[in-house]
mmCIF file with all atom_site columns, C-alpha atoms in Angstrom:
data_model
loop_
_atom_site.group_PDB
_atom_site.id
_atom_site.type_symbol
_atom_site.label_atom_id
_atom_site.label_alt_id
_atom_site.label_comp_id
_atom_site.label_asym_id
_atom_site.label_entity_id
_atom_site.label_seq_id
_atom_site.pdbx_PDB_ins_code
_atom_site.Cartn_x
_atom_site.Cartn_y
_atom_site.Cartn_z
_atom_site.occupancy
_atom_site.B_iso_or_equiv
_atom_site.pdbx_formal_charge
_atom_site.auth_seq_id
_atom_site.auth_comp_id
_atom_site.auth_asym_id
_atom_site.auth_atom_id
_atom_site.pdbx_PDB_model_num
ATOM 1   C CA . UNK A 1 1   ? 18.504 131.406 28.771  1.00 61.00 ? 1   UNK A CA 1
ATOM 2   C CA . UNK A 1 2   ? 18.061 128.488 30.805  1.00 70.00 ? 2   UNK A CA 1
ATOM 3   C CA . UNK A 1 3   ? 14.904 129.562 33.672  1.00 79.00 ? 3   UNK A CA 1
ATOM 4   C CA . UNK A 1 4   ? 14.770 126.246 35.606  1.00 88.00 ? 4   UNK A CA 1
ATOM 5   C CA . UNK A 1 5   ? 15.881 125.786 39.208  1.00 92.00 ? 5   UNK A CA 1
ATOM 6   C CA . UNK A 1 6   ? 16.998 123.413 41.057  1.00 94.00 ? 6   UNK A CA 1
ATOM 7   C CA . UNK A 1 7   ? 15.082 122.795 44.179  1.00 94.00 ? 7   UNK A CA 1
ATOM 8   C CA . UNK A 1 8   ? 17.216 121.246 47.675  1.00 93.00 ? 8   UNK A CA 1
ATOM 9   C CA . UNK A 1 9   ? 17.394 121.482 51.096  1.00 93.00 ? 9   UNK A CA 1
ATOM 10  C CA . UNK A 1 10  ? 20.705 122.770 52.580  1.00 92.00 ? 10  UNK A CA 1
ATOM 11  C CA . UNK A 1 11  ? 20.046 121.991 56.112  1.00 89.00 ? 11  UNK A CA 1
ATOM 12  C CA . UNK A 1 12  ? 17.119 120.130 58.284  1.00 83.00 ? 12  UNK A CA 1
ATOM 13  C CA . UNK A 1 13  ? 16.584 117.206 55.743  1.00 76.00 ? 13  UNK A CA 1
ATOM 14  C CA . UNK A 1 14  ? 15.412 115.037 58.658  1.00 77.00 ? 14  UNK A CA 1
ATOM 15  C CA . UNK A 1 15  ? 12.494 116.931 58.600  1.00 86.00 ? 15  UNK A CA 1
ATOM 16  C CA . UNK A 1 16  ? 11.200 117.109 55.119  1.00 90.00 ? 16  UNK A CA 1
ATOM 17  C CA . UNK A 1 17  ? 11.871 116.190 51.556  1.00 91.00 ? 17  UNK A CA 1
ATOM 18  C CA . UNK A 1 18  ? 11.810 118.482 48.946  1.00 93.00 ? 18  UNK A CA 1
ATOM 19  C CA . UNK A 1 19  ? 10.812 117.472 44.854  1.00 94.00 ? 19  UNK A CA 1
ATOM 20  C CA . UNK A 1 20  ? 12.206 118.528 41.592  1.00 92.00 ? 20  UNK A CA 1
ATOM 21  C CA . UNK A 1 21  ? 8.831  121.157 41.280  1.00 93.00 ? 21  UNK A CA 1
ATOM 22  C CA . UNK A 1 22  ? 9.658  122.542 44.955  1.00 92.00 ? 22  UNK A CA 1
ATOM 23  C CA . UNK A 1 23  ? 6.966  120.358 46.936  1.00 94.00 ? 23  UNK A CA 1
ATOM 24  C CA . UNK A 1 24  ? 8.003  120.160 50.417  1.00 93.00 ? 24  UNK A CA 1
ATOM 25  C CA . UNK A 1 25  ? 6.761  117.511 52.437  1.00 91.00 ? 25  UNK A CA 1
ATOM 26  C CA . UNK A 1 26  ? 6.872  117.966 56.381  1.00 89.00 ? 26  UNK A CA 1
ATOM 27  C CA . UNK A 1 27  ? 8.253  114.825 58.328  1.00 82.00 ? 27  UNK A CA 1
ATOM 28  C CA . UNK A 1 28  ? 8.648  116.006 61.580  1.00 81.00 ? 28  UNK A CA 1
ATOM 29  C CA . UNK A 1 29  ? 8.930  119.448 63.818  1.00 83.00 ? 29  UNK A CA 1
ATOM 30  C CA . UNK A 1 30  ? 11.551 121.476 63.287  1.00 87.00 ? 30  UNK A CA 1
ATOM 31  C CA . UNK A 1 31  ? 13.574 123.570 60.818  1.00 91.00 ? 31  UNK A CA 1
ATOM 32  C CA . UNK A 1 32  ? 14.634 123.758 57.173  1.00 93.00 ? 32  UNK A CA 1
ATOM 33  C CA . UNK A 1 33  ? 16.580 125.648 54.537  1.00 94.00 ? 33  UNK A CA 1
ATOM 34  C CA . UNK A 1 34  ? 15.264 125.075 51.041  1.00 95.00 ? 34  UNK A CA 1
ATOM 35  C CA . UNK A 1 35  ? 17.266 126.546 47.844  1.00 93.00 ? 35  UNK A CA 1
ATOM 36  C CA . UNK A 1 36  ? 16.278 127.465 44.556  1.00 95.00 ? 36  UNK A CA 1
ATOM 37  C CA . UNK A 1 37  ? 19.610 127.433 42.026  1.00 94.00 ? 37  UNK A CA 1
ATOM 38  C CA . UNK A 1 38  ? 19.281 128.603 38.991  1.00 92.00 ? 38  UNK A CA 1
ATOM 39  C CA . UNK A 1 39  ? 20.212 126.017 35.937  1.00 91.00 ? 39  UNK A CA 1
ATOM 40  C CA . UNK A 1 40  ? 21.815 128.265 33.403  1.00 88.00 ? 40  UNK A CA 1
ATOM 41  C CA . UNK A 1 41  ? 25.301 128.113 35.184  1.00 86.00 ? 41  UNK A CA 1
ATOM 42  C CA . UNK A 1 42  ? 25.270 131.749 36.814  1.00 89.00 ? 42  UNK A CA 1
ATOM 43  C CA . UNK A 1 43  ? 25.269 130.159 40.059  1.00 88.00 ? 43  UNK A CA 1
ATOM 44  C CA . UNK A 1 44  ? 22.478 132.125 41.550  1.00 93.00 ? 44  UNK A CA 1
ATOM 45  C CA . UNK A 1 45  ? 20.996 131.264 44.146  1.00 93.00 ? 45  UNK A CA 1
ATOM 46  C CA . UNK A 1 46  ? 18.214 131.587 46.868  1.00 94.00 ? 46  UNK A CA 1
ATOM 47  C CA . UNK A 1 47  ? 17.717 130.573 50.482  1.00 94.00 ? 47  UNK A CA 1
ATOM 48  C CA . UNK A 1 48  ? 14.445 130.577 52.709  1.00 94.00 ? 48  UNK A CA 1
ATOM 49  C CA . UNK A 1 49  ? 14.344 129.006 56.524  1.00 93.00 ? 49  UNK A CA 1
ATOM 50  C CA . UNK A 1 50  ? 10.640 127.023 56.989  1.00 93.00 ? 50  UNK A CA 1
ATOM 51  C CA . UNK A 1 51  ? 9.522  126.193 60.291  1.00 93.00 ? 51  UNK A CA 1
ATOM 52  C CA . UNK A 1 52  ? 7.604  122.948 60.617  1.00 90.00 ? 52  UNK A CA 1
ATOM 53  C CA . UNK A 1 53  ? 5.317  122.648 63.414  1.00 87.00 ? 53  UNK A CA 1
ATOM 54  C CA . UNK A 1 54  ? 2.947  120.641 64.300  1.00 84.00 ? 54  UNK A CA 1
ATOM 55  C CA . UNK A 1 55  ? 3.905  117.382 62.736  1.00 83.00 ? 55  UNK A CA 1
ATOM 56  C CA . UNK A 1 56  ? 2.721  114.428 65.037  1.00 83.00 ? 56  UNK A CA 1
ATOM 57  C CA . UNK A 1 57  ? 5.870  112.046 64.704  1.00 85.00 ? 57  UNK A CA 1
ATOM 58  C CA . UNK A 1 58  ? 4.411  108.358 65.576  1.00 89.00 ? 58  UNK A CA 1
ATOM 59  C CA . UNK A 1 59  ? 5.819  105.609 67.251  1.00 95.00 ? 59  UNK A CA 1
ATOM 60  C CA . UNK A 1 60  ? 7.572  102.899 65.236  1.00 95.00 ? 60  UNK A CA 1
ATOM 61  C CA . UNK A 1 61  ? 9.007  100.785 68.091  1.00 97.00 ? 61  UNK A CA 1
ATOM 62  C CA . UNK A 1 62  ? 8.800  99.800  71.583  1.00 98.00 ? 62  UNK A CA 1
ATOM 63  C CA . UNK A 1 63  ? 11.133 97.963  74.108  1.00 97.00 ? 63  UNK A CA 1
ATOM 64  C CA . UNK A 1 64  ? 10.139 97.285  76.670  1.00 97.00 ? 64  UNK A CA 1
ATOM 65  C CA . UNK A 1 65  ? 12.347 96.117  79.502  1.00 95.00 ? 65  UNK A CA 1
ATOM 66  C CA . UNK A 1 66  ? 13.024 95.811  83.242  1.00 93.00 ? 66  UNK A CA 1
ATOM 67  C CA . UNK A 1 67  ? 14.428 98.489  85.319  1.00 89.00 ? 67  UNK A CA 1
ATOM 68  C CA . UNK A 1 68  ? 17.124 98.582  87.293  1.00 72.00 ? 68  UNK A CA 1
ATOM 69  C CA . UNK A 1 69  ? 17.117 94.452  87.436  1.00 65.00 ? 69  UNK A CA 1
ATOM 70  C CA . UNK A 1 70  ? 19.047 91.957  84.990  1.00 62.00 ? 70  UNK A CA 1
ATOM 71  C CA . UNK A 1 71  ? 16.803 88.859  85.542  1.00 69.00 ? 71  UNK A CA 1
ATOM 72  C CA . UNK A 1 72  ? 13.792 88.619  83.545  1.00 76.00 ? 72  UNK A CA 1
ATOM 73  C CA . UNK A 1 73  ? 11.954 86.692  86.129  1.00 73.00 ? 73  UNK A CA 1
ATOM 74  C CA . UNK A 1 74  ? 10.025 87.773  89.733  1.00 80.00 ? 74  UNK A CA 1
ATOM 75  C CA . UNK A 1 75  ? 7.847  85.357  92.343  1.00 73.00 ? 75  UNK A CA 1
ATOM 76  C CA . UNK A 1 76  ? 4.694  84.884  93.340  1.00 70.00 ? 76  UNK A CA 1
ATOM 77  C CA . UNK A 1 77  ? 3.590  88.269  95.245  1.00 75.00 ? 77  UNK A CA 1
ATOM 78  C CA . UNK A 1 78  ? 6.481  89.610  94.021  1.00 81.00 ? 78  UNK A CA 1
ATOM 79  C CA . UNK A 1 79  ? 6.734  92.824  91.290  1.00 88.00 ? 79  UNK A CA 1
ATOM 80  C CA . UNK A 1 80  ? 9.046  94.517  88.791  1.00 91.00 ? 80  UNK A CA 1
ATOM 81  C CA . UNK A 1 81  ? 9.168  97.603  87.007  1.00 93.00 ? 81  UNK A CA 1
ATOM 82  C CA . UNK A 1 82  ? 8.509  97.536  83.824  1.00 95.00 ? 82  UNK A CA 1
ATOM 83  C CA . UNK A 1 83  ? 9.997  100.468 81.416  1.00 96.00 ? 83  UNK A CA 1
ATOM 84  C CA . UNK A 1 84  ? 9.887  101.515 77.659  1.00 97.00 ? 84  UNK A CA 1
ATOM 85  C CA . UNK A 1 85  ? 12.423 102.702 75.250  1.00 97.00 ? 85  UNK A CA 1
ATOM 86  C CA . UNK A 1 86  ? 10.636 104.393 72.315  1.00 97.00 ? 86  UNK A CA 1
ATOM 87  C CA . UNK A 1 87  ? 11.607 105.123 68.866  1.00 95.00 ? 87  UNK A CA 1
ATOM 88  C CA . UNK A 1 88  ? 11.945 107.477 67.568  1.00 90.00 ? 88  UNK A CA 1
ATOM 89  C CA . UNK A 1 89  ? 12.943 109.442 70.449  1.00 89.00 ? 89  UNK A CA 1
ATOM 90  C CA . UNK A 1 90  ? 11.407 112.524 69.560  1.00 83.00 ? 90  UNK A CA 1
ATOM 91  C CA . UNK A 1 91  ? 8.052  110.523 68.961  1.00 89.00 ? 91  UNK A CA 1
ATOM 92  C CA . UNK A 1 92  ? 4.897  112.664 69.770  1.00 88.00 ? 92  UNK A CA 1
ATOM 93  C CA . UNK A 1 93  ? 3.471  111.144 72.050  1.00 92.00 ? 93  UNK A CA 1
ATOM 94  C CA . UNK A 1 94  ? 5.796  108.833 74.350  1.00 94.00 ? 94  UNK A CA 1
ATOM 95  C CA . UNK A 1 95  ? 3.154  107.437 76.595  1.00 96.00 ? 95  UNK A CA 1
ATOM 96  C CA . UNK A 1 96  ? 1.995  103.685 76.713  1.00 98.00 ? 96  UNK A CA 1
ATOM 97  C CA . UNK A 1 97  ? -0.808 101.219 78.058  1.00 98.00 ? 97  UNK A CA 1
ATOM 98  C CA . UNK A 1 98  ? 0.506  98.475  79.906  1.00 98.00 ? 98  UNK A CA 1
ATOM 99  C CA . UNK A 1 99  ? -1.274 95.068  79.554  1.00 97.00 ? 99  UNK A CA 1
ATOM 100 C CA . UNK A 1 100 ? -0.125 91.469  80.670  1.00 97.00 ? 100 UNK A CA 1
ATOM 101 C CA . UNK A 1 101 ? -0.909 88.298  78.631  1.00 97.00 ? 101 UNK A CA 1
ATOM 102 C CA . UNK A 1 102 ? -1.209 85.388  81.340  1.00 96.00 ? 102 UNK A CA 1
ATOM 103 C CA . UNK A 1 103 ? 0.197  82.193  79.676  1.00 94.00 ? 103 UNK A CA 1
ATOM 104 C CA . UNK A 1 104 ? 1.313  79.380  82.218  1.00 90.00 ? 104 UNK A CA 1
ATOM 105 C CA . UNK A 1 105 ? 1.513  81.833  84.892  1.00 88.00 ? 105 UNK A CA 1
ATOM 106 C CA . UNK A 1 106 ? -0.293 84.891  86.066  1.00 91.00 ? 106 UNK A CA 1
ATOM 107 C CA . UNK A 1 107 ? -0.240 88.140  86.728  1.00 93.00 ? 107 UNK A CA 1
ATOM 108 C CA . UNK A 1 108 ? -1.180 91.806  86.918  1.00 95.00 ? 108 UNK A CA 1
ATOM 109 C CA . UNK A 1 109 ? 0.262  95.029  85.797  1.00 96.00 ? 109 UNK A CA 1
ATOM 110 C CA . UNK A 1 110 ? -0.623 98.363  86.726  1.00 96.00 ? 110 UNK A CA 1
ATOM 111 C CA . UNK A 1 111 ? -0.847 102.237 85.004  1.00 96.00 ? 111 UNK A CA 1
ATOM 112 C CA . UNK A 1 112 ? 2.909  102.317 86.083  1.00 96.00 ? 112 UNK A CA 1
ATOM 113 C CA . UNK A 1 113 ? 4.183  99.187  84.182  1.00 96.00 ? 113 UNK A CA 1
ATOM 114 C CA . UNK A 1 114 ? 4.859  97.429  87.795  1.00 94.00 ? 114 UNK A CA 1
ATOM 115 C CA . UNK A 1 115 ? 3.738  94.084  87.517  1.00 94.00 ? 115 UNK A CA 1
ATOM 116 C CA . UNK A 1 116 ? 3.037  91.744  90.041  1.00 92.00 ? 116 UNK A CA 1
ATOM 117 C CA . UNK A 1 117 ? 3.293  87.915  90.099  1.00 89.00 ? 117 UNK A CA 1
ATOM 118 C CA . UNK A 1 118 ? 0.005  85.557  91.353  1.00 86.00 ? 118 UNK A CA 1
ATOM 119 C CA . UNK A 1 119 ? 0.400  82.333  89.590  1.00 82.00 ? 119 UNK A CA 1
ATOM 120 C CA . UNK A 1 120 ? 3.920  80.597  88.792  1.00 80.00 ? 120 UNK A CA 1
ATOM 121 C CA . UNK A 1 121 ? 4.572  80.097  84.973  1.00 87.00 ? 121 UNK A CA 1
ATOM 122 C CA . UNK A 1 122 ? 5.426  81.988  82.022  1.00 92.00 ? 122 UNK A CA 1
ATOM 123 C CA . UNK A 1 123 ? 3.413  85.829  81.103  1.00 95.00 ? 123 UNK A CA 1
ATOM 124 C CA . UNK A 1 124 ? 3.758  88.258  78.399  1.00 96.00 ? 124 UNK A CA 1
ATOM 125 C CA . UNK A 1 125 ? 4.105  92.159  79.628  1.00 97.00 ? 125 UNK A CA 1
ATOM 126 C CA . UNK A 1 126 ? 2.940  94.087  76.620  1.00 98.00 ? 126 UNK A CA 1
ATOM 127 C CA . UNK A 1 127 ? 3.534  98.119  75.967  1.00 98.00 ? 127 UNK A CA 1
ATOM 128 C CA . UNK A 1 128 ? 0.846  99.706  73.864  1.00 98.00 ? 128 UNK A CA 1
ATOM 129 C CA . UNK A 1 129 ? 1.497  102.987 72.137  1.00 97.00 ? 129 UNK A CA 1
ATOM 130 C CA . UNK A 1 130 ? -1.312 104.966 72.806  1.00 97.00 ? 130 UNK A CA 1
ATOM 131 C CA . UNK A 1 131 ? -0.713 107.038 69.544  1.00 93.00 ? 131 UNK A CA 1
ATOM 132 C CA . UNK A 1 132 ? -3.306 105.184 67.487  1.00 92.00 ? 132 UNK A CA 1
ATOM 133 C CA . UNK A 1 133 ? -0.107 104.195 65.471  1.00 93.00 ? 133 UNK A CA 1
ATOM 134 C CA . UNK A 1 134 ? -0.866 100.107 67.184  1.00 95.00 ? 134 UNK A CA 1
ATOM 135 C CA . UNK A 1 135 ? 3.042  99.705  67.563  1.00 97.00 ? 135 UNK A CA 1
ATOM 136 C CA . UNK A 1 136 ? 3.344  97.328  70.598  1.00 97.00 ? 136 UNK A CA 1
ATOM 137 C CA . UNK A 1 137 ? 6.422  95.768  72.764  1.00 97.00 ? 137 UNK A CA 1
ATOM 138 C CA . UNK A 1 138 ? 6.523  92.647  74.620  1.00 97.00 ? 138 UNK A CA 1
ATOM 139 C CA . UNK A 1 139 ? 8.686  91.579  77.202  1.00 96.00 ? 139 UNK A CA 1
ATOM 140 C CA . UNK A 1 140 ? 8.172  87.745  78.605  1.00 95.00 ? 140 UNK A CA 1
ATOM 141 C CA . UNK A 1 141 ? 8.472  87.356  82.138  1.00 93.00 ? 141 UNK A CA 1
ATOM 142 C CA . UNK A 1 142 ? 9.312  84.183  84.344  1.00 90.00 ? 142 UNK A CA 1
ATOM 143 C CA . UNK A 1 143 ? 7.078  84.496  87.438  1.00 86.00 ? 143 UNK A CA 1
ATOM 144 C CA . UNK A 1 144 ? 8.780  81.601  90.139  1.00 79.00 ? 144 UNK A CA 1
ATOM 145 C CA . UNK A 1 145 ? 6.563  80.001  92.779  1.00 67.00 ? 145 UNK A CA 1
ATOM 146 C CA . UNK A 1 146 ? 9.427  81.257  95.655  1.00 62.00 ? 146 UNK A CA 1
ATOM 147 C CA . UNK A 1 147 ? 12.074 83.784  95.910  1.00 65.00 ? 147 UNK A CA 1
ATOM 148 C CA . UNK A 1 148 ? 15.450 81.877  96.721  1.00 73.00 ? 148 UNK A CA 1
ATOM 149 C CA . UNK A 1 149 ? 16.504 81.216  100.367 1.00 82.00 ? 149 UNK A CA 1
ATOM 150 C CA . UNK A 1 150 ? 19.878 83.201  100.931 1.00 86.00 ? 150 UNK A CA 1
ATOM 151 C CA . UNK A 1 151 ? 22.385 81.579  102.930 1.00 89.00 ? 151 UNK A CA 1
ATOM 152 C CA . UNK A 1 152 ? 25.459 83.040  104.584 1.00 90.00 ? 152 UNK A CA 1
ATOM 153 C CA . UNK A 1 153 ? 28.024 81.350  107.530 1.00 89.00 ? 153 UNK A CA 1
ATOM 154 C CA . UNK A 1 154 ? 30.696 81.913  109.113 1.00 89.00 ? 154 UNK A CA 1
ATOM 155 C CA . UNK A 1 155 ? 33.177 79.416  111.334 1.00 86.00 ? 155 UNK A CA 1
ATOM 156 C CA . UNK A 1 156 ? 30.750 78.582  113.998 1.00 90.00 ? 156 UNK A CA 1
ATOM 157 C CA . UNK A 1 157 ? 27.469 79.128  112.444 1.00 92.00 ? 157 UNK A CA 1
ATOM 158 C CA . UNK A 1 158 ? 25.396 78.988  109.172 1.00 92.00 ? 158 UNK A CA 1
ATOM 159 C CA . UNK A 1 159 ? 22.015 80.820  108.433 1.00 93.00 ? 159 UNK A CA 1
ATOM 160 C CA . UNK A 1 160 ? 19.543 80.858  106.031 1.00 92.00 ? 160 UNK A CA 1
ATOM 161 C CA . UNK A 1 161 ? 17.225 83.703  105.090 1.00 89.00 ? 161 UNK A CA 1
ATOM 162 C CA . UNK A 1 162 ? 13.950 82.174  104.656 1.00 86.00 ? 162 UNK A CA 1
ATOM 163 C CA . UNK A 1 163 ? 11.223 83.912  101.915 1.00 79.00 ? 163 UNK A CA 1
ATOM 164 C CA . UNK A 1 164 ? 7.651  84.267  103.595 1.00 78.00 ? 164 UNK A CA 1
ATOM 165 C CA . UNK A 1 165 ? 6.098  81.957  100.796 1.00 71.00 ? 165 UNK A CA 1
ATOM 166 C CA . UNK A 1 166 ? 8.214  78.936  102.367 1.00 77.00 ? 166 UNK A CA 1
ATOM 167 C CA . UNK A 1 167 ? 7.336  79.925  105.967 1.00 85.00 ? 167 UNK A CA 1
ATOM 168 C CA . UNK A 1 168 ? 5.941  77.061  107.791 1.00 89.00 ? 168 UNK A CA 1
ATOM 169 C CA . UNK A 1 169 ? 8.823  74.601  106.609 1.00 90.00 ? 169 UNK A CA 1
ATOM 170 C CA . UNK A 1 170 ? 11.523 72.701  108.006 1.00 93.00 ? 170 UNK A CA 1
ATOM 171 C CA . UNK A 1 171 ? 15.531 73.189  106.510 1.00 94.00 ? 171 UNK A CA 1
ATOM 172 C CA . UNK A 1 172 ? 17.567 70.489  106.660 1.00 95.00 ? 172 UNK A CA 1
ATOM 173 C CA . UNK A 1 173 ? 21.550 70.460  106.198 1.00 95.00 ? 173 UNK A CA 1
ATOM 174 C CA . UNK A 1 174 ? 23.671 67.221  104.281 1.00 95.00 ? 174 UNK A CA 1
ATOM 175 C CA . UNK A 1 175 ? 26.785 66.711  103.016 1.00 92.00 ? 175 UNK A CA 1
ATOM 176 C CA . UNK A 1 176 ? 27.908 65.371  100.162 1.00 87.00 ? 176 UNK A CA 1
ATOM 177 C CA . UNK A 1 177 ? 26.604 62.135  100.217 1.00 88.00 ? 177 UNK A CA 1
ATOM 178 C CA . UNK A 1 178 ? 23.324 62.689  101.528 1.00 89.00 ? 178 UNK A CA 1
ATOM 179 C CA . UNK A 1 179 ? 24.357 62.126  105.410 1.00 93.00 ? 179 UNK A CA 1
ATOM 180 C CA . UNK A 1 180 ? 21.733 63.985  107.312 1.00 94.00 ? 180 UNK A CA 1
ATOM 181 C CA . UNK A 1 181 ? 23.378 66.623  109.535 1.00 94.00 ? 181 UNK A CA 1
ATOM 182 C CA . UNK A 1 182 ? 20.403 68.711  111.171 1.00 94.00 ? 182 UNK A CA 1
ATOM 183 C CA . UNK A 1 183 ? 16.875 69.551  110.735 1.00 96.00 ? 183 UNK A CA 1
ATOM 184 C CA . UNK A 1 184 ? 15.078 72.857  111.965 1.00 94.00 ? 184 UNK A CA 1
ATOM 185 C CA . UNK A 1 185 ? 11.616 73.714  112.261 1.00 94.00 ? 185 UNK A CA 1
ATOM 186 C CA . UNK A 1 186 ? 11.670 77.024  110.187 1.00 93.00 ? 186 UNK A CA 1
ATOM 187 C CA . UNK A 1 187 ? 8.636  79.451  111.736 1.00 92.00 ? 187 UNK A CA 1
ATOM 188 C CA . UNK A 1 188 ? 10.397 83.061  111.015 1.00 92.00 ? 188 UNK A CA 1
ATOM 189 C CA . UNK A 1 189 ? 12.939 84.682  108.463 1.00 91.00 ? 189 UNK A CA 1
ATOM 190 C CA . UNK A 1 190 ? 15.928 83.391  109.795 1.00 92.00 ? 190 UNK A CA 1
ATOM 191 C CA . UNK A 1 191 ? 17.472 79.982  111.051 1.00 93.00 ? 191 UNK A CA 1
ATOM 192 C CA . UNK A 1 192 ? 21.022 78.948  112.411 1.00 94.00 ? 192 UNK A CA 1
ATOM 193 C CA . UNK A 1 193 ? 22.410 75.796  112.139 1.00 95.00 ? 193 UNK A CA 1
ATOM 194 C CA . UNK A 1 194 ? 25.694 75.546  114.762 1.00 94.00 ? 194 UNK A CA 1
ATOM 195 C CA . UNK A 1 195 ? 28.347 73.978  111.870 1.00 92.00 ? 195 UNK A CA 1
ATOM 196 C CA . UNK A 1 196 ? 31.013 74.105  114.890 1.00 90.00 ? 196 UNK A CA 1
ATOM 197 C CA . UNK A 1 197 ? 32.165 70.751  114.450 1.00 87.00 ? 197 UNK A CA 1
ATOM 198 C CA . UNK A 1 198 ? 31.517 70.339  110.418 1.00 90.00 ? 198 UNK A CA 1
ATOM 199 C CA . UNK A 1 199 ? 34.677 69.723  108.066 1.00 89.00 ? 199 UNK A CA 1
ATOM 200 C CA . UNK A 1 200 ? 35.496 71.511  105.263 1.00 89.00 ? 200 UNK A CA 1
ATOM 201 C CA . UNK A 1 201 ? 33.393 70.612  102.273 1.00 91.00 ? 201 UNK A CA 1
ATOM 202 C CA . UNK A 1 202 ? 30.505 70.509  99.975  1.00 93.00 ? 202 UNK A CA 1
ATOM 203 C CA . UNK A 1 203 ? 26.859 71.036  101.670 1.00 93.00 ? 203 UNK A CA 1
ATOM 204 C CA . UNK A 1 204 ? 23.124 71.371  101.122 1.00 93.00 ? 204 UNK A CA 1
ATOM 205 C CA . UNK A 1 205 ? 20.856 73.084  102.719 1.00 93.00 ? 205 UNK A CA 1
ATOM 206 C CA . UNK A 1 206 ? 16.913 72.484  102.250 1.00 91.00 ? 206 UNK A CA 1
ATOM 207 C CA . UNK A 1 207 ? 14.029 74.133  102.927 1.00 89.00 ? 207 UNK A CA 1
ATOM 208 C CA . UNK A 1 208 ? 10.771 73.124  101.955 1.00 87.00 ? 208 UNK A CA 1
ATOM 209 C CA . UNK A 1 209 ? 7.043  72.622  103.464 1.00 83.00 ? 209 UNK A CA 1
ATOM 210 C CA . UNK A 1 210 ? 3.912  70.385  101.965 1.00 80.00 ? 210 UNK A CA 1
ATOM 211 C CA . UNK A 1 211 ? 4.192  72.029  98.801  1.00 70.00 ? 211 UNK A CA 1
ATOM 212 C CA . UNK A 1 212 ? 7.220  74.056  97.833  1.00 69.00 ? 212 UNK A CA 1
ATOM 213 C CA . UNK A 1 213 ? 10.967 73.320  98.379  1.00 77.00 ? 213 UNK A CA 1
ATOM 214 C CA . UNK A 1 214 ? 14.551 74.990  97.505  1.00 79.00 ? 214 UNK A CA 1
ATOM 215 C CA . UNK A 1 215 ? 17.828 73.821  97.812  1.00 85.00 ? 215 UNK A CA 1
ATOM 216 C CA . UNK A 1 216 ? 21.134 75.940  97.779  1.00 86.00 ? 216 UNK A CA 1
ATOM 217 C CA . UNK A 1 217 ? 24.957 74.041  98.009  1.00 88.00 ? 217 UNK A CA 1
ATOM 218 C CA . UNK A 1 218 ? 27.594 75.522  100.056 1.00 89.00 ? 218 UNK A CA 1
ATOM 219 C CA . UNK A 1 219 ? 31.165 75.410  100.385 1.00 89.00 ? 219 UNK A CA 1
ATOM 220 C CA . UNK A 1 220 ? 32.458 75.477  103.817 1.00 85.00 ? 220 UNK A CA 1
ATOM 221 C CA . UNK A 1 221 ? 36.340 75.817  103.874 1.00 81.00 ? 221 UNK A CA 1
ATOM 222 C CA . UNK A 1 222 ? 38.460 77.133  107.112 1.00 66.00 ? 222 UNK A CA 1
#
């Protein structure tokens, strides 16, 4: 009679292989059912459960990506946190070492993956695994010399939220066509402009100093 088996695994193939001599090879942690069947068509059978265990499982890729924010971009003195997503998930070791690669711009990034913007320009925010494996992620990051100026009015009056880089500056308010309506020394976070008399229309306000500006349009309708 026929004495040769057939070697499989029944259940937990994720974490092994099995050959046609019965070698099982570990992948990863966990457990598996390996079965012998006979070959001479008496369909006998036997089962065994095998517990893999320590099985480092290494890191084949790394996202990394910016939390809770959509924009990939942050100013001057201004930070973002940085996150990972790791594969696969159930990789050993899950930590990282956060690095930044200063192109046009500059910046630092600390144990945390928050990274802070010094220099306007272009940088590179880069997620080492720290599994030996040398998978990396990269994430580029805008860092922009200002943060925007935020601008809100109602019938009477229109103000403008002024970032502390900007601060000395003056803002200045035109229509349209360029007709100068107001200027305002800007010295705190806030200035008003009284728009009591202004018709409905297309406007822009302007902040700047000696050696930044920003510029916002506005539709004022009643």
């Amino acid at each position: 009679s026929d004495k040769n088996i057939t070697w499989s695994l029944i259940s937990g193939s994720g974490h092994a292989s099995i050959n046609e001599t019965g070698i099982l090879t570990a992948r990863s942690n966990g457990k598996v059912v390996v079965r012998a069947t006979a070959n001479d068509g008496s369909g006998t059978f036997g089962d065994v459960e095998i517990v893999i265990s320590n099985q480092v499982v290494a890191v084949s890729s790394i996202k990394v990506k910016i939390k809770s924010k959509s924009a990939n971009a942050t100013t001057v003195d201004g930070t973002l946190q940085l996150e990972t997503e790791i594969l696969p998930a159930d990789a050993t070791i899950q930590t990282v070492e956060w690095s930044v690669i200063n192109k046009s711009g500059q910046a630092t990034i600390n144990e945390e993956g928050i990274i802070t913007g010094t220099a306007a320009g272009e940088v590179i925010a880069v997620a080492s695994a720290t599994d030996g494996s040398g998978v990396i992620g990269e994430l580029s990051i805008s860092i922009e010399l200002v943060e925007s100026i935020k601008i809100s009015y109602n019938r009477y009056e229109l103000k403008v939220m002024v970032p502390n880089q900007l601060i000395p500056a003056k803002a200045s308010l035109h229509n349209l066509y360029g007709t100068h309506i107001g200027t305002i020394v800007v010295d705190s976070n806030e200035c008003i402009f009284d728009i009591t008399g202004l018709l409905p229309g297309l406007y822009v306000v302007s902040v700047y100093n000696s050696e930044v500006q920003d510029a916002a349009k506005i539709v004022i309708s009643y």
